[in-house]
mmCIF file of C-alpha atoms and ligand atoms in Angstrom:
data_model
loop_
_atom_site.group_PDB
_atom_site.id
_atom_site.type_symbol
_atom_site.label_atom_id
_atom_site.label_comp_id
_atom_site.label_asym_id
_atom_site.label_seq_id
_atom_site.Cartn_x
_atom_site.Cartn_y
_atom_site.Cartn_z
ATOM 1 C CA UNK F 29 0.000 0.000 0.000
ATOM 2 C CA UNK F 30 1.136 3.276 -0.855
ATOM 3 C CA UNK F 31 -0.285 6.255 1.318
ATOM 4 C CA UNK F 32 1.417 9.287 0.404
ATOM 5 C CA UNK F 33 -0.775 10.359 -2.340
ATOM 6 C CA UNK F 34 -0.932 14.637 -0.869
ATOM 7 C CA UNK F 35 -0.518 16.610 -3.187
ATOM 8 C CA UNK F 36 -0.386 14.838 -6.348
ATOM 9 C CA UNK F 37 -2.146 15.011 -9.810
ATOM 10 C CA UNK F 38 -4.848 12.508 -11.280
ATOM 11 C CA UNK F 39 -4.713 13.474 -15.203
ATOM 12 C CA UNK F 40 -3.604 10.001 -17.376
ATOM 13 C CA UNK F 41 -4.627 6.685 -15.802
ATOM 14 C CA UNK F 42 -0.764 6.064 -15.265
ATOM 15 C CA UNK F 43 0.332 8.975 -13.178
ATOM 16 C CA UNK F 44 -0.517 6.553 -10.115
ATOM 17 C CA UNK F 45 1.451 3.309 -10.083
ATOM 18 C CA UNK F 46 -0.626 -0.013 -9.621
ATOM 19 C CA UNK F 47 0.110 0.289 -5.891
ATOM 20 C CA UNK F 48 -1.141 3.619 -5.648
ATOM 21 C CA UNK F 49 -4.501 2.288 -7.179
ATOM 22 C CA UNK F 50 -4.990 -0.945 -5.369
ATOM 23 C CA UNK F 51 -4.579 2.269 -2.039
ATOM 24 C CA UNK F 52 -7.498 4.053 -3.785
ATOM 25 C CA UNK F 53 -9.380 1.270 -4.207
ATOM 26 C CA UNK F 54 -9.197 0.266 -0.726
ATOM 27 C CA UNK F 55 -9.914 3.890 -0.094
ATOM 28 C CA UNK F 56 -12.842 3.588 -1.690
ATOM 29 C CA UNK F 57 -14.123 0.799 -0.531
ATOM 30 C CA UNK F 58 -13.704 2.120 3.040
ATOM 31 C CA UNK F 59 -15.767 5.467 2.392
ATOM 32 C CA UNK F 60 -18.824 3.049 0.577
ATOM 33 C CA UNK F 61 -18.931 1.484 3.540
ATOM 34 C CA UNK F 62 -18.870 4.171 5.876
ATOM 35 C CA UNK F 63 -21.590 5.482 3.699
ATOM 36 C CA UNK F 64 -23.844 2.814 3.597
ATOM 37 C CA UNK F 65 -24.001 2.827 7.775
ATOM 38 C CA UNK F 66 -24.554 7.198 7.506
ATOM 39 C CA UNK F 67 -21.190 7.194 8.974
ATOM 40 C CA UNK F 68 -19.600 10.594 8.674
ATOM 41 C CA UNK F 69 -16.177 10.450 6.808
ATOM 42 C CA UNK F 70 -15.422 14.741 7.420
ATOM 43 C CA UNK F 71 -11.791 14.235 5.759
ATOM 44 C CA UNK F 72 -12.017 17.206 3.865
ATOM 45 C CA UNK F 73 -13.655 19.384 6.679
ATOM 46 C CA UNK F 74 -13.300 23.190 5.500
ATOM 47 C CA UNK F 75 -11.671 22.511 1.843
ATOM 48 C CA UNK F 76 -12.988 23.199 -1.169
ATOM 49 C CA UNK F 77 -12.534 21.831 -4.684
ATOM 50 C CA UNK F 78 -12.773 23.974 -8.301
ATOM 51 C CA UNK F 79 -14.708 22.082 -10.360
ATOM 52 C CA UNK F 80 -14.764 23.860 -14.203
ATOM 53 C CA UNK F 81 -16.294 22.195 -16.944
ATOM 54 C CA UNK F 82 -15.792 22.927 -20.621
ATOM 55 C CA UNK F 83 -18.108 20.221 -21.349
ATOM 56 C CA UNK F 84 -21.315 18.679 -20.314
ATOM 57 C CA UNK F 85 -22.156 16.074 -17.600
ATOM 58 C CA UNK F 86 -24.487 14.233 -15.841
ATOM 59 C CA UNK F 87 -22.319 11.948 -13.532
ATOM 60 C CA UNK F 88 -18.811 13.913 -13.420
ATOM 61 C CA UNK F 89 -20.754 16.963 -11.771
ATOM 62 C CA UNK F 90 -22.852 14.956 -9.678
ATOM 63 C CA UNK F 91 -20.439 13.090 -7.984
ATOM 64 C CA UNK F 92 -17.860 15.114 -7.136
ATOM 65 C CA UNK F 93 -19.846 17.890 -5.879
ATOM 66 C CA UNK F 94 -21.760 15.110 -3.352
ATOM 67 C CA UNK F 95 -18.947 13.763 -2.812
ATOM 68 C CA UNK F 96 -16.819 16.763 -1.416
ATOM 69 C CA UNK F 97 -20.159 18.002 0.708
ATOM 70 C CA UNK F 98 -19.887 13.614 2.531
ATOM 71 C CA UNK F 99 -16.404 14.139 2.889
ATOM 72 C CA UNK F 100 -17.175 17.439 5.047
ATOM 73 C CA UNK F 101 -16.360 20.238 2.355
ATOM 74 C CA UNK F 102 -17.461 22.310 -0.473
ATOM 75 C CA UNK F 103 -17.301 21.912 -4.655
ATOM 76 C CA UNK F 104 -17.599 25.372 -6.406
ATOM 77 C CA UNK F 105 -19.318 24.324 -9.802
ATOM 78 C CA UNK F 106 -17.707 26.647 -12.497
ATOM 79 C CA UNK F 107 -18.714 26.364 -16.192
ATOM 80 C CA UNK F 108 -16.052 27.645 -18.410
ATOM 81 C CA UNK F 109 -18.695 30.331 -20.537
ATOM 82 C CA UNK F 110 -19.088 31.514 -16.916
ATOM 83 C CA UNK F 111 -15.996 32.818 -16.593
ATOM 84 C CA UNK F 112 -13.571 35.419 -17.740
ATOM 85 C CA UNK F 113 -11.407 32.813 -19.881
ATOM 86 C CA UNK F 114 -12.975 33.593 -23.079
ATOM 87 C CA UNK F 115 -11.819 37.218 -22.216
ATOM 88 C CA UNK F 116 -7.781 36.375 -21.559
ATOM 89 C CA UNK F 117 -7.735 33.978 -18.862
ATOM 90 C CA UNK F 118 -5.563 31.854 -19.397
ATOM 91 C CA UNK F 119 -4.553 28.028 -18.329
ATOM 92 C CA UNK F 120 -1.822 30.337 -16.096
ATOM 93 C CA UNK F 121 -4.353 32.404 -14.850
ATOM 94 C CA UNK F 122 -6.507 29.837 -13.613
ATOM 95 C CA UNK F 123 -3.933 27.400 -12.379
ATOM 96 C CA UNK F 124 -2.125 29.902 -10.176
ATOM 97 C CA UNK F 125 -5.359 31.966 -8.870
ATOM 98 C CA UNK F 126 -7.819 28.966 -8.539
ATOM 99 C CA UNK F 127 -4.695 26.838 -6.824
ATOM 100 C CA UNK F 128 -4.634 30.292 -4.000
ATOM 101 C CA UNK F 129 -8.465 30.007 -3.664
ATOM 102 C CA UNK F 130 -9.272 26.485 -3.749
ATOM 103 C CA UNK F 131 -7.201 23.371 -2.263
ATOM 104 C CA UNK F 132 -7.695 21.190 -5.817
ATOM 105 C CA UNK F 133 -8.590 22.003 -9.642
ATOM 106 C CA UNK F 134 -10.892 19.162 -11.372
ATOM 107 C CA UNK F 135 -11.578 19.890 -14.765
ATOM 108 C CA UNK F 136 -13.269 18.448 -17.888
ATOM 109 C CA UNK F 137 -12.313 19.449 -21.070
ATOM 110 C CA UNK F 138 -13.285 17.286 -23.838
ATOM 111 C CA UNK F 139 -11.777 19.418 -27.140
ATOM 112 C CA UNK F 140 -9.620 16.998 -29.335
ATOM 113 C CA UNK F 141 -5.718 18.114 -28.968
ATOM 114 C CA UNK F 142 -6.834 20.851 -26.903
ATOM 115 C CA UNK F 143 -7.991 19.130 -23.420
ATOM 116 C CA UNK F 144 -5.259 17.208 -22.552
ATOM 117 C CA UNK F 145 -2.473 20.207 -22.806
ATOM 118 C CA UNK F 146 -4.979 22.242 -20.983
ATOM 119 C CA UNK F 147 -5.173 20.454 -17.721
ATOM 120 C CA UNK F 148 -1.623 19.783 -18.078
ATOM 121 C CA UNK F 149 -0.678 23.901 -18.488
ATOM 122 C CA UNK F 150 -3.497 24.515 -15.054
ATOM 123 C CA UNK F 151 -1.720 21.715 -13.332
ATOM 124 C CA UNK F 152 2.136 23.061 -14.150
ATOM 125 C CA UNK F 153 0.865 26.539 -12.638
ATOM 126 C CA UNK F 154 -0.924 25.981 -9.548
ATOM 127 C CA UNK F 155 -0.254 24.768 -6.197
ATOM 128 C CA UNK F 156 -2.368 22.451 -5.452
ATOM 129 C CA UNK F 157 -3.882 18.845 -7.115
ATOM 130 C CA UNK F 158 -5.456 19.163 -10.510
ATOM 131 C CA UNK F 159 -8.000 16.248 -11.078
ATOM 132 C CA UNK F 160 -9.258 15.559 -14.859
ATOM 133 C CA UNK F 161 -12.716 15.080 -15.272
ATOM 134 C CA UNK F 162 -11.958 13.997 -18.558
ATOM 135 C CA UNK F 163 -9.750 15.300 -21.308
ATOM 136 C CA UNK F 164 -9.239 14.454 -25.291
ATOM 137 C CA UNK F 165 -6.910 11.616 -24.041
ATOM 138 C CA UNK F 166 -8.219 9.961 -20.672
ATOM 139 C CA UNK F 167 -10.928 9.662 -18.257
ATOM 140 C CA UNK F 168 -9.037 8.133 -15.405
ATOM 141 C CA UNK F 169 -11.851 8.726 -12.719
ATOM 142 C CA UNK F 170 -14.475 6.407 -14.911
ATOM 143 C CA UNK F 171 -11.530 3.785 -15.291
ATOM 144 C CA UNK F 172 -10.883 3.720 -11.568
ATOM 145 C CA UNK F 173 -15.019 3.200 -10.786
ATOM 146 C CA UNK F 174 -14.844 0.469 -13.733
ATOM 147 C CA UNK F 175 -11.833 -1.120 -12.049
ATOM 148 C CA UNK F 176 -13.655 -0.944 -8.767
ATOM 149 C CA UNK F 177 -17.160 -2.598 -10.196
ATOM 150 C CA UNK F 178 -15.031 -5.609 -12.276
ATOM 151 C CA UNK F 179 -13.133 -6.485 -8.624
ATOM 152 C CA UNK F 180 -16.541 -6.205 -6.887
ATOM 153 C CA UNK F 181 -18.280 -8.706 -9.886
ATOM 154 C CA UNK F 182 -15.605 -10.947 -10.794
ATOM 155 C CA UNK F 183 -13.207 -11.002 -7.942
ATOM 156 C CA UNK F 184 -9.733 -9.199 -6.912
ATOM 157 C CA UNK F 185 -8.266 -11.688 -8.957
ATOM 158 C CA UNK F 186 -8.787 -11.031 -12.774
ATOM 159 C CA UNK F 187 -6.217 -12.759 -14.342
ATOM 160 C CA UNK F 188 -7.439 -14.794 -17.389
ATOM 161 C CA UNK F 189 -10.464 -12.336 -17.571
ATOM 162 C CA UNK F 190 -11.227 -11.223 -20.948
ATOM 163 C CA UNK F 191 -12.087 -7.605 -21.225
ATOM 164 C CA UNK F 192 -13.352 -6.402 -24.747
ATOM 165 C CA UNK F 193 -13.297 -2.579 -24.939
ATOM 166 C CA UNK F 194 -15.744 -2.336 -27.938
ATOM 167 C CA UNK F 195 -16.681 0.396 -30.918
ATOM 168 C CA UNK F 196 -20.727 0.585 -31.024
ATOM 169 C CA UNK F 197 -22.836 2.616 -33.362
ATOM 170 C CA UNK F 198 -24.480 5.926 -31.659
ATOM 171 C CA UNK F 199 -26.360 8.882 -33.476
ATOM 172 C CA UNK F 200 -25.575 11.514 -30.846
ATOM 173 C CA UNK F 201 -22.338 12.842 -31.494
ATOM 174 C CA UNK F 202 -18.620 12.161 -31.784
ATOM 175 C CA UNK F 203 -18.026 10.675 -28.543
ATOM 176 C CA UNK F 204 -14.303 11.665 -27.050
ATOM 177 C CA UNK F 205 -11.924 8.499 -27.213
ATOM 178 C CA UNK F 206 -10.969 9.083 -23.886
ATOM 179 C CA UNK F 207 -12.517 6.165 -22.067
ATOM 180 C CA UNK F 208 -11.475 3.368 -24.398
ATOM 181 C CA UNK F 209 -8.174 4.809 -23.640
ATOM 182 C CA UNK F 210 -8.049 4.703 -20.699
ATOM 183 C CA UNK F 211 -9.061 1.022 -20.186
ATOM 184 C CA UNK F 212 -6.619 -0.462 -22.507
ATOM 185 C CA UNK F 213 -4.101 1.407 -20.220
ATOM 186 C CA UNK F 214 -5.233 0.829 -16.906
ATOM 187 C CA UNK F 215 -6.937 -2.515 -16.938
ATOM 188 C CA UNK F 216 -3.758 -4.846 -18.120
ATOM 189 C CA UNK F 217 -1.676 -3.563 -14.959
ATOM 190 C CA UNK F 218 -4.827 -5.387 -13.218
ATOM 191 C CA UNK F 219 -4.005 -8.755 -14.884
ATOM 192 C CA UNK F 220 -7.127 -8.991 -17.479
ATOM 193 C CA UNK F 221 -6.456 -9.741 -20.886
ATOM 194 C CA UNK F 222 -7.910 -6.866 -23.332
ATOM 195 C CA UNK F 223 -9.196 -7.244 -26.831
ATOM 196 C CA UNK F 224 -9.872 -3.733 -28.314
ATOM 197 C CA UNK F 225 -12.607 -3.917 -30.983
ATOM 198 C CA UNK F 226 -13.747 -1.260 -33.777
ATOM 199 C CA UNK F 227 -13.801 -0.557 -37.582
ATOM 200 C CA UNK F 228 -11.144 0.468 -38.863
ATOM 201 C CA UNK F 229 -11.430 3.641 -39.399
ATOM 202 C CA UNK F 230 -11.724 4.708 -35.281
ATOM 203 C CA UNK F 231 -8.370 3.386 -34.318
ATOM 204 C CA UNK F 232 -7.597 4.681 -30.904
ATOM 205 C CA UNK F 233 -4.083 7.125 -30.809
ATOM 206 C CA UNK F 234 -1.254 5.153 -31.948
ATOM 207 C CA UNK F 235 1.289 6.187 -28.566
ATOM 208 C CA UNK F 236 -2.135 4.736 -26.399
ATOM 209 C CA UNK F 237 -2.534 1.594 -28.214
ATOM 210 C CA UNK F 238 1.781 1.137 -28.428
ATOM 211 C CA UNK F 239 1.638 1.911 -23.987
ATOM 212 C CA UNK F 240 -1.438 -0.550 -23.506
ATOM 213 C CA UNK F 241 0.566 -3.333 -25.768
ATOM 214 C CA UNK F 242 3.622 -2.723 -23.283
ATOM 215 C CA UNK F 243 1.661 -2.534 -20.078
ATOM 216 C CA UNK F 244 0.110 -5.685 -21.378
ATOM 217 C CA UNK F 245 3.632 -7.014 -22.055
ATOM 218 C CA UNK F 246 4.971 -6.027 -18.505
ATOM 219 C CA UNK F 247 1.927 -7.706 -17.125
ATOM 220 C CA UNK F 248 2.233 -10.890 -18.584
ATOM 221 C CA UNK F 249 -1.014 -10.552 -20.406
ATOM 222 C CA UNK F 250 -2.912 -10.195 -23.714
ATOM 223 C CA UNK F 251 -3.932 -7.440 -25.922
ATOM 224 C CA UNK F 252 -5.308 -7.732 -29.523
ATOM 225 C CA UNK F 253 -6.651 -5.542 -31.563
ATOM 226 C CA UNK F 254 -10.067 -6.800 -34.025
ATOM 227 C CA UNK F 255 -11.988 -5.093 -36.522
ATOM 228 C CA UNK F 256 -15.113 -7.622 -35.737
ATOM 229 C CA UNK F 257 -17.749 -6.789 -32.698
ATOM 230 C CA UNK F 258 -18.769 -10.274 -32.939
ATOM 231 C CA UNK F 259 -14.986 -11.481 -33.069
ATOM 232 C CA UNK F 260 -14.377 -8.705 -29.880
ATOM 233 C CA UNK F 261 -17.452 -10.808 -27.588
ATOM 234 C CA UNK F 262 -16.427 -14.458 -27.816
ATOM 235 C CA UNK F 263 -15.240 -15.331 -24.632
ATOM 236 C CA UNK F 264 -15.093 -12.330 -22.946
ATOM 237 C CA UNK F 265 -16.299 -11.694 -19.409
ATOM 238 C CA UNK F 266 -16.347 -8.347 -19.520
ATOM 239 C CA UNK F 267 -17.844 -6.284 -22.307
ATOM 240 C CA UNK F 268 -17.884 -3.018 -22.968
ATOM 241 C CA UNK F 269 -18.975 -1.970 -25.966
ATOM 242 C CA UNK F 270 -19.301 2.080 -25.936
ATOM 243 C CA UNK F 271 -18.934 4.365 -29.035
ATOM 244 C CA UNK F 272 -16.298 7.084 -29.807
ATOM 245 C CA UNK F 273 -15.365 9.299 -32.604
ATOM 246 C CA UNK F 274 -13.101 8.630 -35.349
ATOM 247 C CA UNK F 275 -11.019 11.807 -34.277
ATOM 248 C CA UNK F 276 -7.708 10.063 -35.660
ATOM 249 C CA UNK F 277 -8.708 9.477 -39.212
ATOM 250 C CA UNK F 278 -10.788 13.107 -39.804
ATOM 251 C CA UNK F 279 -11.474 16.049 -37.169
ATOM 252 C CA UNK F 280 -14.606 17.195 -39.930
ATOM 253 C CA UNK F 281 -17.264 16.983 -37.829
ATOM 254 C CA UNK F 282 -19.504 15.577 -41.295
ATOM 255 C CA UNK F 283 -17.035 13.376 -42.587
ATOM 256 C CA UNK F 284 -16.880 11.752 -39.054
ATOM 257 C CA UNK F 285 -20.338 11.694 -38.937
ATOM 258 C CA UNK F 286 -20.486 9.995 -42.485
ATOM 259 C CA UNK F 287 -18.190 7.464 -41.192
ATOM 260 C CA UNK F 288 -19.838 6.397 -37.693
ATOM 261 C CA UNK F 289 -23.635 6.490 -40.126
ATOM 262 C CA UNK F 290 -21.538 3.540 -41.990
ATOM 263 C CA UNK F 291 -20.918 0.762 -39.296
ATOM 264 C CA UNK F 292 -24.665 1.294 -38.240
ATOM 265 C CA UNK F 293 -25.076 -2.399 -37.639
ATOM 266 C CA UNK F 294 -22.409 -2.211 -34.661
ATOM 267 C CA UNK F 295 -25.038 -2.407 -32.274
ATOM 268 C CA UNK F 296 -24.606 -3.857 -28.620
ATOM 269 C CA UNK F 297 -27.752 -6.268 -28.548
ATOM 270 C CA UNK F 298 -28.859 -9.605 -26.714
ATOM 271 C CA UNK F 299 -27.338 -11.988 -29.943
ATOM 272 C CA UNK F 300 -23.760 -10.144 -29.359
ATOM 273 C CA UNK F 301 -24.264 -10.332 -25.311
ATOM 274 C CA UNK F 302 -24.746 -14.308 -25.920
ATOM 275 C CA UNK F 303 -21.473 -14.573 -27.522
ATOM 276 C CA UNK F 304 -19.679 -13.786 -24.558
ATOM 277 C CA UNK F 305 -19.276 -15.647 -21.298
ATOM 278 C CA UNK F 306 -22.393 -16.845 -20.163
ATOM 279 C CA UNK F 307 -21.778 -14.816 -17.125
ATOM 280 C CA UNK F 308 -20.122 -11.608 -18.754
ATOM 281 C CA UNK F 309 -21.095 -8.372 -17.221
ATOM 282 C CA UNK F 310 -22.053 -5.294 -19.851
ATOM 283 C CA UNK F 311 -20.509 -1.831 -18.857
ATOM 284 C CA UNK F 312 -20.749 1.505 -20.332
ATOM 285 C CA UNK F 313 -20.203 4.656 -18.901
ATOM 286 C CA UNK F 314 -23.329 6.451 -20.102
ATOM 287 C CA UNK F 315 -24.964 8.762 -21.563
ATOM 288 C CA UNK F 316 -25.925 5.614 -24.135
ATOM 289 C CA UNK F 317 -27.638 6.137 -27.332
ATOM 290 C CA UNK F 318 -30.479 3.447 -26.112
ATOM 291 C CA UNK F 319 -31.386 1.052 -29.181
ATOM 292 C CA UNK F 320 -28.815 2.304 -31.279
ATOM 293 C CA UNK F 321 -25.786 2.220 -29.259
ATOM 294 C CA UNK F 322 -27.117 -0.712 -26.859
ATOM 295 C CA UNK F 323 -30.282 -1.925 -26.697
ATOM 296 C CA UNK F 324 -32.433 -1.908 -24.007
ATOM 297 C CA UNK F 325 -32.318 -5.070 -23.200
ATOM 298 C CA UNK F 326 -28.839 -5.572 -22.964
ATOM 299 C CA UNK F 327 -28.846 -1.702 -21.168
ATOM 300 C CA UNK F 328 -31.564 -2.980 -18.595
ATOM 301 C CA UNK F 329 -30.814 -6.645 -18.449
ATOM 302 C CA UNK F 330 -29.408 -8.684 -16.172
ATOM 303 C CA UNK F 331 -25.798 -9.001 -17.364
ATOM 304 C CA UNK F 332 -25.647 -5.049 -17.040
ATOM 305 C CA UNK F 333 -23.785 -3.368 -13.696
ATOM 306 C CA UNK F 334 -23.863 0.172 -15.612
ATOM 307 C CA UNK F 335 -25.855 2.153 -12.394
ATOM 308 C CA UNK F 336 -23.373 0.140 -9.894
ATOM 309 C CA UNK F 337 -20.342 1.341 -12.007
ATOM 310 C CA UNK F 338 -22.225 5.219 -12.039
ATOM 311 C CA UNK F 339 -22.662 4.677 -8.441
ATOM 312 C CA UNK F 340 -18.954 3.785 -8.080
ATOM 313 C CA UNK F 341 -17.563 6.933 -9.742
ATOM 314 C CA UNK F 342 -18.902 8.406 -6.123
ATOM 315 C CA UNK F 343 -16.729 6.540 -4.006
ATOM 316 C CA UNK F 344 -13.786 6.458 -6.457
ATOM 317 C CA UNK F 345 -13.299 9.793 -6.566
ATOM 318 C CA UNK F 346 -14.114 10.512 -3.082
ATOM 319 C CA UNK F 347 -11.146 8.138 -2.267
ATOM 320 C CA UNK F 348 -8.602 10.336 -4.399
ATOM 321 C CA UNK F 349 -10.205 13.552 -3.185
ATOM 322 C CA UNK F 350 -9.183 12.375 0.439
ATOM 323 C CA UNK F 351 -6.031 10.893 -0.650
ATOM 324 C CA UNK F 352 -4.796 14.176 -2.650
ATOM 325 C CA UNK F 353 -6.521 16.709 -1.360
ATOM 326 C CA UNK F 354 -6.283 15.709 2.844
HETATM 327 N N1 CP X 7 -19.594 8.843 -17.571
HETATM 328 C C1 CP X 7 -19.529 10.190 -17.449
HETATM 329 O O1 CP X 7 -18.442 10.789 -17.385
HETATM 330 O O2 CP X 7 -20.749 10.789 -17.368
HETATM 331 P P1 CP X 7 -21.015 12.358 -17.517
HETATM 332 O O3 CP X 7 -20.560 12.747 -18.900
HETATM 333 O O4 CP X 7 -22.498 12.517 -17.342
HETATM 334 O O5 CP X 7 -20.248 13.081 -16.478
#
């Protein structure tokens, strides 16, 4: 176990080691506990967290800002068109004033290439920990309450598990690649062996695919990449089968939307579920595109944990807030 977490910086899925997750985990675990028996956990009595968002949310919002008030302090919800940025604030300006005003910095930024150095330039300049809510790159809070929900399904030990981390069809929009991403990286440190399935025209970045082959490697375990959701199911015990944007082959907005209209058929449904484990658990961060991304029945069915892994995003990040921010 590795305790000394103050201070630090949550923004790719590897900035903590594996040791330094398995802590937050147990973290975590503690504070779901506590909060299922309404006892208080005040670790964070009097300190207050920056929360801006360039981008929408449902969850992100949600769960940090309850989760700061159960840990005994206060989340300032800031929305980015809110604020003075568009008028010359800078990534400086907000790193080094909101890091003298608040005692952390979570932020979401979703814009492709733009995100990622973002957080990064906020995080260089202030003073205190900078938590990503999600970036271009990586959503390393929704990988850490995915990793929590597989060890409380299929056991602390998931070697031999098959993970698929699958494209799906959705009408929406051009979903960020950030959470494939970050399972690929995260999940082979935790011994499961990942197949990463999509068309080929939504490849994930080739630096994240080259680390998750190496983590993999390190790990002793496997990682393939198919071009077949029916091919990405068999065997699995985990699937997750999500969409994204095909942000490395175009950044037009049309063409992508062309493209993703073209693998319509890449639907998660109860035929595809069946090829997988006859236990498998379905995941997916939501918001889903229902019926065209997953169906219902899949969405609502038995094989899905999707509101415990929502619910776990709570505790998850509660854990780091304590850990970092304490
Ligand atoms: N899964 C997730 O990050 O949800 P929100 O976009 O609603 O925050």
């Amino acid at each position: 176990m590795q305790t000394f977490l103050h201070g630090r910086d949550l923004i790719g899925d590897l900035d903590f080691s594996k040791e330094e997750v398995e802590t937050v985990l147990d973290v975590a675990w503690d504070l779901k506990r506590k909060r299922a028996l309404n006892e208080p956990h005040p670790y964070l009595r009097d300190k207050a967290l920056a929360m801006l968002f360039f981008f929408s949310s449902t969850r992100t919002r949600g769960s940090f800002e309850a989760g700061m008030a159960q840990l005994g302090g206060h989340a300032g919800f800031i929305e980015s068109k809110s604020t003075q940025i568009s008028h010359g604030d800078t990534a400086r300006e907000i790193g080094e004033i909101y890091g003298r005003y608040y005692d952390g910095i979570a932020i979401r930024h979703c814009d492709w290439l733009a995100g990622n150095p973002y957080i990064s330039e906020v995080a260089k300049n202030a003073r205190v920990p900078v938590l990503n809510m999600q970036c271009d790159i990586y959503h390393p809070f929704q990988c850490l309450a995915d990793l929590m929900t597989i060890m409380e399904k299929k056991g602390r030990d998931l070697r031999k598990k098959k993970i698929v981390v699958s494209w799906a069809y959705a009408a929406s929009y051009l979903k960020p690649i950030s959470v494939p991403q970050s399972l690929i990286l995260q999940m082979p440190r935790f011994g499961m062996d990942v197949t990463l399935s999509y068309p080929p025209e939504f490849m994930l970045m080739p630096e994240i695919e080259q680390q998750a082959r190496d983590e993999a490697r390190k790990a002793g375990t496997a990682f393939e990449i198919v071009h077949d959701m029916d091919e990405g199911m068999r065997g699995a015990d985990i699937v997750y089968a999500k969409s994204w944007g095909p942000l490395l082959t175009t950044a037009d907005g049309v063409e992508g939307k062309r493209l993703q209209d073209s693998y319509k058929d890449w639907i998660m449904d109860q035929r595809r579920l069946e090829l997988a484990n006859p236990d498998a658990i379905y995941m997916h961060p939501l918001p889903a595109d229902r019926n065209i991304e997953v169906t219902d029945e899949v969405l609502d069915g038995p094989h899905s944990v999707v509101f415990d892994e929502a619910e776990n995003r709570l505790h998850a990040q509660k854990a780091v807030m304590a850990l970092t921010m304490g």
